[in-house]
Amino acid sequence: MSQPTTMRRVAAISASAITALALVVPGAQADPPEPNLRSEAPRDLKIGSAVWGQRDLLGYDPKNPTEFQRILATEFNSLTPENDMKWAEIHPEPDVYDFSGADAVMAFAKANGQEVRGHTLLWHSQNPQWVTTASAGWTCDEARDVLEDHISTVVGRYAGEIYEWDVANEIFQDDWDAGGVRLRTGANPFLKACAEDPVALLSDAFKWAHEADPEAVLFLNDYNAEGINNKTDAYYALAQELLADGAPLHGFGAQGHLSLQYGFDESIQENFERFADLGLKVSVTEADVRMPLGEDGEPDAEQIALQAERYDKMLEACLNVASCTSYTVWGFDDARSWVPGVFPEGYATIMTEEYEKKPAYFALLESLTDATPGKSPRTPPGLNG
Ligand code: XIL
């Protein structure tokens, strides 16, 4: 045996002796990292958070992250740009695209081994002024040209880097709106211009996105779309129509913006299953659970517990349906939550303003930890096969 081999062996023995020593000497080795949402996610389930790149990620330095950035990188393996890919931000003028916020999200994700859900390409809200103004005079052909250019440009720029895209967002009205559940041919400028055949426009929107990025999984996405109700019935019928038309529709997203003011619709798993049976992926895309707060601005113990239960029920539905690809919270800390700016409610996320983990966080962690690949152990025995 040659000298160098012997030396290598001695070196190997002493290295393992040091490792063994380190195991018995307290403090000789760093503690193993604590389990977190990302580390406990079963199968290939993505656990995501929304993040506003323009506000929170510009100038990110991986060697010197803010506390917010450190948690975002540690707890999640998926990011959704909260605003950066919306029309108003990414396409502020007819011939001007501004990718700065979106690029910041992509770069952060890349640096931290995370994937990105794109949001969103066709919506009635957060459109730039020029769209609102110009759309008043659009023919359907003109609207189609503008939408196709936008979709090809934005989806094309990030082709191969975005695993799911919310192609069409909130395209149905609510039950309680005048006219009931029907496509938003009033408020959505593109659907309005093509009101004679809005389904043809939707079908093409999916085709344009698919052409620009054949790998991306393409979603319909909406709120009040968790359980089986009139709105999700309309989505179910639309999905069938789009699929029959050959549209590359691949997924259905329930946003999951809940409020403790209302009850929880227990049919979420059944709803996910019916879309999965159409061959679609399903996702919880924007989970948060808000609540009216007392005069001191604080929730009571019962609300805190109920919030944890609701977050968890949405996750359980996802864990129990093998086609569920992602569970995303719409921001993880109350300081950045969109809720207080829009509703007279708060305490909607899984961490306080000081990043203290709420019972909702621990409920999610526990369910992820308990889950076995593809199935949750809470699935009744017999269904586990
Ligand atoms: C919200 C953002 O969180 C806010 O910052 C913004 O001011 C308004 O939009 N449904 C959606 C999301 O699909 O894009 C919305 O995000 C929340 C409701």
PDB file of N, CA and C in Angstrom, residues 263-334:
ATOM      1  N   GLY A 263     -68.553  32.028   7.849  1.00  0.00           N
ATOM      2  CA  GLY A 263     -68.291  30.618   8.156  1.00  0.00           C
ATOM      3  C   GLY A 263     -67.235  30.048   7.211  1.00  0.00           C
ATOM      4  N   PHE A 264     -66.853  28.815   7.481  1.00  0.00           N
ATOM      5  CA  PHE A 264     -65.893  28.152   6.600  1.00  0.00           C
ATOM      6  C   PHE A 264     -66.613  27.066   5.824  1.00  0.00           C
ATOM      7  N   ASP A 265     -66.435  27.073   4.533  1.00  0.00           N
ATOM      8  CA  ASP A 265     -67.098  26.079   3.695  1.00  0.00           C
ATOM      9  C   ASP A 265     -66.263  24.801   3.673  1.00  0.00           C
ATOM     10  N   GLU A 266     -66.796  23.778   4.305  1.00  0.00           N
ATOM     11  CA  GLU A 266     -66.041  22.524   4.473  1.00  0.00           C
ATOM     12  C   GLU A 266     -65.895  21.744   3.164  1.00  0.00           C
ATOM     13  N   SER A 267     -66.550  22.211   2.108  1.00  0.00           N
ATOM     14  CA  SER A 267     -66.507  21.436   0.854  1.00  0.00           C
ATOM     15  C   SER A 267     -65.253  21.730   0.017  1.00  0.00           C
ATOM     16  N   ILE A 268     -64.248  22.361   0.599  1.00  0.00           N
ATOM     17  CA  ILE A 268     -63.063  22.733  -0.189  1.00  0.00           C
ATOM     18  C   ILE A 268     -62.364  21.509  -0.792  1.00  0.00           C
ATOM     19  N   GLN A 269     -62.240  20.443  -0.016  1.00  0.00           N
ATOM     20  CA  GLN A 269     -61.556  19.261  -0.576  1.00  0.00           C
ATOM     21  C   GLN A 269     -62.360  18.659  -1.733  1.00  0.00           C
ATOM     22  N   GLU A 270     -63.677  18.599  -1.518  1.00  0.00           N
ATOM     23  CA  GLU A 270     -64.552  18.069  -2.576  1.00  0.00           C
ATOM     24  C   GLU A 270     -64.462  18.951  -3.831  1.00  0.00           C
ATOM     25  N   ASN A 271     -64.380  20.261  -3.596  1.00  0.00           N
ATOM     26  CA  ASN A 271     -64.253  21.176  -4.735  1.00  0.00           C
ATOM     27  C   ASN A 271     -62.934  20.936  -5.474  1.00  0.00           C
ATOM     28  N   PHE A 272     -61.849  20.822  -4.709  1.00  0.00           N
ATOM     29  CA  PHE A 272     -60.557  20.544  -5.340  1.00  0.00           C
ATOM     30  C   PHE A 272     -60.613  19.227  -6.117  1.00  0.00           C
ATOM     31  N   GLU A 273     -61.265  18.244  -5.522  1.00  0.00           N
ATOM     32  CA  GLU A 273     -61.317  16.934  -6.189  1.00  0.00           C
ATOM     33  C   GLU A 273     -62.043  17.001  -7.525  1.00  0.00           C
ATOM     34  N   ARG A 274     -63.106  17.813  -7.593  1.00  0.00           N
ATOM     35  CA  ARG A 274     -63.833  17.824  -8.878  1.00  0.00           C
ATOM     36  C   ARG A 274     -62.987  18.483  -9.968  1.00  0.00           C
ATOM     37  N   PHE A 275     -62.202  19.510  -9.591  1.00  0.00           N
ATOM     38  CA  PHE A 275     -61.314  20.106 -10.602  1.00  0.00           C
ATOM     39  C   PHE A 275     -60.174  19.144 -10.945  1.00  0.00           C
ATOM     40  N   ALA A 276     -59.677  18.444  -9.942  1.00  0.00           N
ATOM     41  CA  ALA A 276     -58.616  17.455 -10.197  1.00  0.00           C
ATOM     42  C   ALA A 276     -59.129  16.367 -11.137  1.00  0.00           C
ATOM     43  N   ASP A 277     -60.403  16.013 -10.980  1.00  0.00           N
ATOM     44  CA  ASP A 277     -60.984  14.980 -11.846  1.00  0.00           C
ATOM     45  C   ASP A 277     -61.089  15.438 -13.301  1.00  0.00           C
ATOM     46  N   LEU A 278     -61.051  16.749 -13.525  1.00  0.00           N
ATOM     47  CA  LEU A 278     -61.017  17.252 -14.905  1.00  0.00           C
ATOM     48  C   LEU A 278     -59.602  17.180 -15.474  1.00  0.00           C
ATOM     49  N   GLY A 279     -58.674  16.747 -14.630  1.00  0.00           N
ATOM     50  CA  GLY A 279     -57.278  16.676 -15.073  1.00  0.00           C
ATOM     51  C   GLY A 279     -56.480  17.920 -14.714  1.00  0.00           C
ATOM     52  N   LEU A 280     -57.069  18.787 -13.880  1.00  0.00           N
ATOM     53  CA  LEU A 280     -56.382  20.037 -13.529  1.00  0.00           C
ATOM     54  C   LEU A 280     -55.601  19.909 -12.221  1.00  0.00           C
ATOM     55  N   LYS A 281     -54.542  20.705 -12.102  1.00  0.00           N
ATOM     56  CA  LYS A 281     -53.882  20.898 -10.822  1.00  0.00           C
ATOM     57  C   LYS A 281     -54.735  21.860 -10.007  1.00  0.00           C
ATOM     58  N   VAL A 282     -54.596  21.829  -8.704  1.00  0.00           N
ATOM     59  CA  VAL A 282     -55.278  22.810  -7.856  1.00  0.00           C
ATOM     60  C   VAL A 282     -54.258  23.400  -6.881  1.00  0.00           C
ATOM     61  N   SER A 283     -54.567  24.589  -6.386  1.00  0.00           N
ATOM     62  CA  SER A 283     -53.657  25.264  -5.455  1.00  0.00           C
ATOM     63  C   SER A 283     -54.434  26.197  -4.544  1.00  0.00           C
ATOM     64  N   VAL A 284     -53.885  26.424  -3.364  1.00  0.00           N
ATOM     65  CA  VAL A 284     -54.327  27.535  -2.514  1.00  0.00           C
ATOM     66  C   VAL A 284     -53.307  28.642  -2.779  1.00  0.00           C
ATOM     67  N   THR A 285     -53.768  29.751  -3.357  1.00  0.00           N
ATOM     68  CA  THR A 285     -52.804  30.698  -3.927  1.00  0.00           C
ATOM     69  C   THR A 285     -52.543  31.960  -3.109  1.00  0.00           C
ATOM     70  N   GLU A 286     -53.471  32.323  -2.199  1.00  0.00           N
ATOM     71  CA  GLU A 286     -53.307  33.617  -1.505  1.00  0.00           C
ATOM     72  C   GLU A 286     -53.856  33.560  -0.080  1.00  0.00           C
ATOM     73  N   ALA A 287     -53.534  32.512   0.652  1.00  0.00           N
ATOM     74  CA  ALA A 287     -54.193  32.300   1.939  1.00  0.00           C
ATOM     75  C   ALA A 287     -53.908  33.414   2.956  1.00  0.00           C
ATOM     76  N   ASP A 288     -54.972  33.910   3.544  1.00  0.00           N
ATOM     77  CA  ASP A 288     -54.877  34.675   4.789  1.00  0.00           C
ATOM     78  C   ASP A 288     -56.235  34.614   5.489  1.00  0.00           C
ATOM     79  N   VAL A 289     -56.228  34.815   6.788  1.00  0.00           N
ATOM     80  CA  VAL A 289     -57.459  34.690   7.574  1.00  0.00           C
ATOM     81  C   VAL A 289     -57.570  35.920   8.469  1.00  0.00           C
ATOM     82  N   ARG A 290     -58.395  36.873   8.037  1.00  0.00           N
ATOM     83  CA  ARG A 290     -58.522  38.146   8.746  1.00  0.00           C
ATOM     84  C   ARG A 290     -59.676  38.096   9.743  1.00  0.00           C
ATOM     85  N   MET A 291     -59.763  39.117  10.585  1.00  0.00           N
ATOM     86  CA  MET A 291     -60.815  39.121  11.604  1.00  0.00           C
ATOM     87  C   MET A 291     -61.048  40.539  12.108  1.00  0.00           C
ATOM     88  N   PRO A 292     -62.266  40.830  12.553  1.00  0.00           N
ATOM     89  CA  PRO A 292     -62.508  42.125  13.186  1.00  0.00           C
ATOM     90  C   PRO A 292     -61.789  42.137  14.532  1.00  0.00           C
ATOM     91  N   LEU A 293     -61.174  43.250  14.872  1.00  0.00           N
ATOM     92  CA  LEU A 293     -60.410  43.322  16.120  1.00  0.00           C
ATOM     93  C   LEU A 293     -61.105  44.241  17.119  1.00  0.00           C
ATOM     94  N   GLY A 294     -60.819  44.009  18.386  1.00  0.00           N
ATOM     95  CA  GLY A 294     -61.394  44.855  19.441  1.00  0.00           C
ATOM     96  C   GLY A 294     -60.782  46.247  19.403  1.00  0.00           C
ATOM     97  N   GLU A 295     -61.224  47.101  20.358  1.00  0.00           N
ATOM     98  CA  GLU A 295     -60.737  48.486  20.368  1.00  0.00           C
ATOM     99  C   GLU A 295     -59.237  48.579  20.587  1.00  0.00           C
ATOM    100  N   ASP A 296     -58.694  47.576  21.276  1.00  0.00           N
ATOM    101  CA  ASP A 296     -57.244  47.570  21.513  1.00  0.00           C
ATOM    102  C   ASP A 296     -56.481  47.059  20.287  1.00  0.00           C
ATOM    103  N   GLY A 297     -57.199  46.716  19.240  1.00  0.00           N
ATOM    104  CA  GLY A 297     -56.541  46.236  18.021  1.00  0.00           C
ATOM    105  C   GLY A 297     -56.050  44.806  18.135  1.00  0.00           C
ATOM    106  N   GLU A 298     -56.446  44.119  19.193  1.00  0.00           N
ATOM    107  CA  GLU A 298     -55.960  42.747  19.410  1.00  0.00           C
ATOM    108  C   GLU A 298     -57.086  41.732  19.204  1.00  0.00           C
ATOM    109  N   PRO A 299     -56.737  40.540  18.747  1.00  0.00           N
ATOM    110  CA  PRO A 299     -57.729  39.467  18.653  1.00  0.00           C
ATOM    111  C   PRO A 299     -57.897  38.802  20.022  1.00  0.00           C
ATOM    112  N   ASP A 300     -58.993  38.059  20.222  1.00  0.00           N
ATOM    113  CA  ASP A 300     -59.097  37.295  21.470  1.00  0.00           C
ATOM    114  C   ASP A 300     -58.640  35.857  21.221  1.00  0.00           C
ATOM    115  N   ALA A 301     -58.538  35.101  22.319  1.00  0.00           N
ATOM    116  CA  ALA A 301     -57.955  33.754  22.235  1.00  0.00           C
ATOM    117  C   ALA A 301     -58.746  32.855  21.282  1.00  0.00           C
ATOM    118  N   GLU A 302     -60.054  33.037  21.301  1.00  0.00           N
ATOM    119  CA  GLU A 302     -60.904  32.205  20.445  1.00  0.00           C
ATOM    120  C   GLU A 302     -60.639  32.493  18.963  1.00  0.00           C
ATOM    121  N   GLN A 303     -60.469  33.759  18.653  1.00  0.00           N
ATOM    122  CA  GLN A 303     -60.171  34.131  17.256  1.00  0.00           C
ATOM    123  C   GLN A 303     -58.820  33.571  16.810  1.00  0.00           C
ATOM    124  N   ILE A 304     -57.852  33.647  17.719  1.00  0.00           N
ATOM    125  CA  ILE A 304     -56.505  33.160  17.372  1.00  0.00           C
ATOM    126  C   ILE A 304     -56.545  31.658  17.065  1.00  0.00           C
ATOM    127  N   ALA A 305     -57.317  30.938  17.876  1.00  0.00           N
ATOM    128  CA  ALA A 305     -57.426  29.486  17.671  1.00  0.00           C
ATOM    129  C   ALA A 305     -58.188  29.174  16.378  1.00  0.00           C
ATOM    130  N   LEU A 306     -59.249  29.944  16.134  1.00  0.00           N
ATOM    131  CA  LEU A 306     -60.061  29.699  14.935  1.00  0.00           C
ATOM    132  C   LEU A 306     -59.262  30.034  13.667  1.00  0.00           C
ATOM    133  N   GLN A 307     -58.450  31.062  13.765  1.00  0.00           N
ATOM    134  CA  GLN A 307     -57.605  31.402  12.614  1.00  0.00           C
ATOM    135  C   GLN A 307     -56.684  30.232  12.262  1.00  0.00           C
ATOM    136  N   ALA A 308     -56.067  29.659  13.298  1.00  0.00           N
ATOM    137  CA  ALA A 308     -55.155  28.530  13.068  1.00  0.00           C
ATOM    138  C   ALA A 308     -55.904  27.382  12.392  1.00  0.00           C
ATOM    139  N   GLU A 309     -57.130  27.143  12.874  1.00  0.00           N
ATOM    140  CA  GLU A 309     -57.926  26.042  12.323  1.00  0.00           C
ATOM    141  C   GLU A 309     -58.244  26.269  10.839  1.00  0.00           C
ATOM    142  N   ARG A 310     -58.565  27.504  10.488  1.00  0.00           N
ATOM    143  CA  ARG A 310     -58.942  27.790   9.085  1.00  0.00           C
ATOM    144  C   ARG A 310     -57.732  27.682   8.144  1.00  0.00           C
ATOM    145  N   TYR A 311     -56.616  28.249   8.584  1.00  0.00           N
ATOM    146  CA  TYR A 311     -55.395  28.090   7.775  1.00  0.00           C
ATOM    147  C   TYR A 311     -55.131  26.612   7.543  1.00  0.00           C
ATOM    148  N   ASP A 312     -55.274  25.857   8.613  1.00  0.00           N
ATOM    149  CA  ASP A 312     -54.950  24.437   8.553  1.00  0.00           C
ATOM    150  C   ASP A 312     -55.938  23.655   7.687  1.00  0.00           C
ATOM    151  N   LYS A 313     -57.199  24.030   7.749  1.00  0.00           N
ATOM    152  CA  LYS A 313     -58.190  23.304   6.932  1.00  0.00           C
ATOM    153  C   LYS A 313     -57.906  23.477   5.450  1.00  0.00           C
ATOM    154  N   MET A 314     -57.477  24.658   5.083  1.00  0.00           N
ATOM    155  CA  MET A 314     -57.138  24.866   3.658  1.00  0.00           C
ATOM    156  C   MET A 314     -55.920  24.025   3.287  1.00  0.00           C
ATOM    157  N   LEU A 315     -54.960  23.948   4.210  1.00  0.00           N
ATOM    158  CA  LEU A 315     -53.777  23.123   3.922  1.00  0.00           C
ATOM    159  C   LEU A 315     -54.144  21.645   3.862  1.00  0.00           C
ATOM    160  N   GLU A 316     -54.992  21.207   4.791  1.00  0.00           N
ATOM    161  CA  GLU A 316     -55.388  19.793   4.809  1.00  0.00           C
ATOM    162  C   GLU A 316     -56.053  19.396   3.488  1.00  0.00           C
ATOM    163  N   ALA A 317     -56.904  20.274   2.964  1.00  0.00           N
ATOM    164  CA  ALA A 317     -57.562  19.971   1.685  1.00  0.00           C
ATOM    165  C   ALA A 317     -56.507  19.788   0.603  1.00  0.00           C
ATOM    166  N   CYS A 318     -55.502  20.622   0.644  1.00  0.00           N
ATOM    167  CA  CYS A 318     -54.428  20.542  -0.350  1.00  0.00           C
ATOM    168  C   CYS A 318     -53.615  19.254  -0.153  1.00  0.00           C
ATOM    169  N   LEU A 319     -53.298  18.945   1.080  1.00  0.00           N
ATOM    170  CA  LEU A 319     -52.518  17.728   1.351  1.00  0.00           C
ATOM    171  C   LEU A 319     -53.278  16.468   0.947  1.00  0.00           C
ATOM    172  N   ASN A 320     -54.603  16.537   1.071  1.00  0.00           N
ATOM    173  CA  ASN A 320     -55.411  15.350   0.797  1.00  0.00           C
ATOM    174  C   ASN A 320     -55.711  15.140  -0.684  1.00  0.00           C
ATOM    175  N   VAL A 321     -55.354  16.105  -1.507  1.00  0.00           N
ATOM    176  CA  VAL A 321     -55.603  15.974  -2.950  1.00  0.00           C
ATOM    177  C   VAL A 321     -54.242  15.964  -3.646  1.00  0.00           C
ATOM    178  N   ALA A 322     -53.917  14.835  -4.229  1.00  0.00           N
ATOM    179  CA  ALA A 322     -52.564  14.669  -4.789  1.00  0.00           C
ATOM    180  C   ALA A 322     -52.255  15.699  -5.887  1.00  0.00           C
ATOM    181  N   SER A 323     -53.294  16.223  -6.548  1.00  0.00           N
ATOM    182  CA  SER A 323     -53.061  17.211  -7.612  1.00  0.00           C
ATOM    183  C   SER A 323     -52.816  18.618  -7.080  1.00  0.00           C
ATOM    184  N   CYS A 324     -52.840  18.782  -5.769  1.00  0.00           N
ATOM    185  CA  CYS A 324     -52.596  20.116  -5.203  1.00  0.00           C
ATOM    186  C   CYS A 324     -51.093  20.394  -5.208  1.00  0.00           C
ATOM    187  N   THR A 325     -50.704  21.425  -5.950  1.00  0.00           N
ATOM    188  CA  THR A 325     -49.279  21.669  -6.185  1.00  0.00           C
ATOM    189  C   THR A 325     -48.671  22.691  -5.241  1.00  0.00           C
ATOM    190  N   SER A 326     -49.501  23.624  -4.759  1.00  0.00           N
ATOM    191  CA  SER A 326     -48.892  24.686  -3.949  1.00  0.00           C
ATOM    192  C   SER A 326     -49.886  25.276  -2.953  1.00  0.00           C
ATOM    193  N   TYR A 327     -49.328  25.733  -1.849  1.00  0.00           N
ATOM    194  CA  TYR A 327     -50.094  26.418  -0.803  1.00  0.00           C
ATOM    195  C   TYR A 327     -49.319  27.684  -0.473  1.00  0.00           C
ATOM    196  N   THR A 328     -49.895  28.816  -0.855  1.00  0.00           N
ATOM    197  CA  THR A 328     -49.193  30.094  -0.705  1.00  0.00           C
ATOM    198  C   THR A 328     -49.943  30.995   0.259  1.00  0.00           C
ATOM    199  N   VAL A 329     -49.212  31.600   1.210  1.00  0.00           N
ATOM    200  CA  VAL A 329     -49.822  32.612   2.082  1.00  0.00           C
ATOM    201  C   VAL A 329     -49.588  33.989   1.462  1.00  0.00           C
ATOM    202  N   TRP A 330     -50.588  34.879   1.631  1.00  0.00           N
ATOM    203  CA  TRP A 330     -50.492  36.196   0.983  1.00  0.00           C
ATOM    204  C   TRP A 330     -49.739  37.152   1.913  1.00  0.00           C
ATOM    205  N   GLY A 331     -48.438  36.893   1.996  1.00  0.00           N
ATOM    206  CA  GLY A 331     -47.593  37.594   2.967  1.00  0.00           C
ATOM    207  C   GLY A 331     -47.586  36.810   4.262  1.00  0.00           C
ATOM    208  N   PHE A 332     -46.466  36.849   4.989  1.00  0.00           N
ATOM    209  CA  PHE A 332     -46.407  36.048   6.222  1.00  0.00           C
ATOM    210  C   PHE A 332     -46.427  36.892   7.489  1.00  0.00           C
ATOM    211  N   ASP A 333     -46.288  38.213   7.361  1.00  0.00           N
ATOM    212  CA  ASP A 333     -46.252  39.037   8.584  1.00  0.00           C
ATOM    213  C   ASP A 333     -47.288  40.156   8.519  1.00  0.00           C
ATOM    214  N   ASP A 334     -47.872  40.455   9.680  1.00  0.00           N
ATOM    215  CA  ASP A 334     -48.943  41.459   9.736  1.00  0.00           C
ATOM    216  C   ASP A 334     -48.483  42.856   9.312  1.00  0.00           C
TER     217      ASP A 334
END
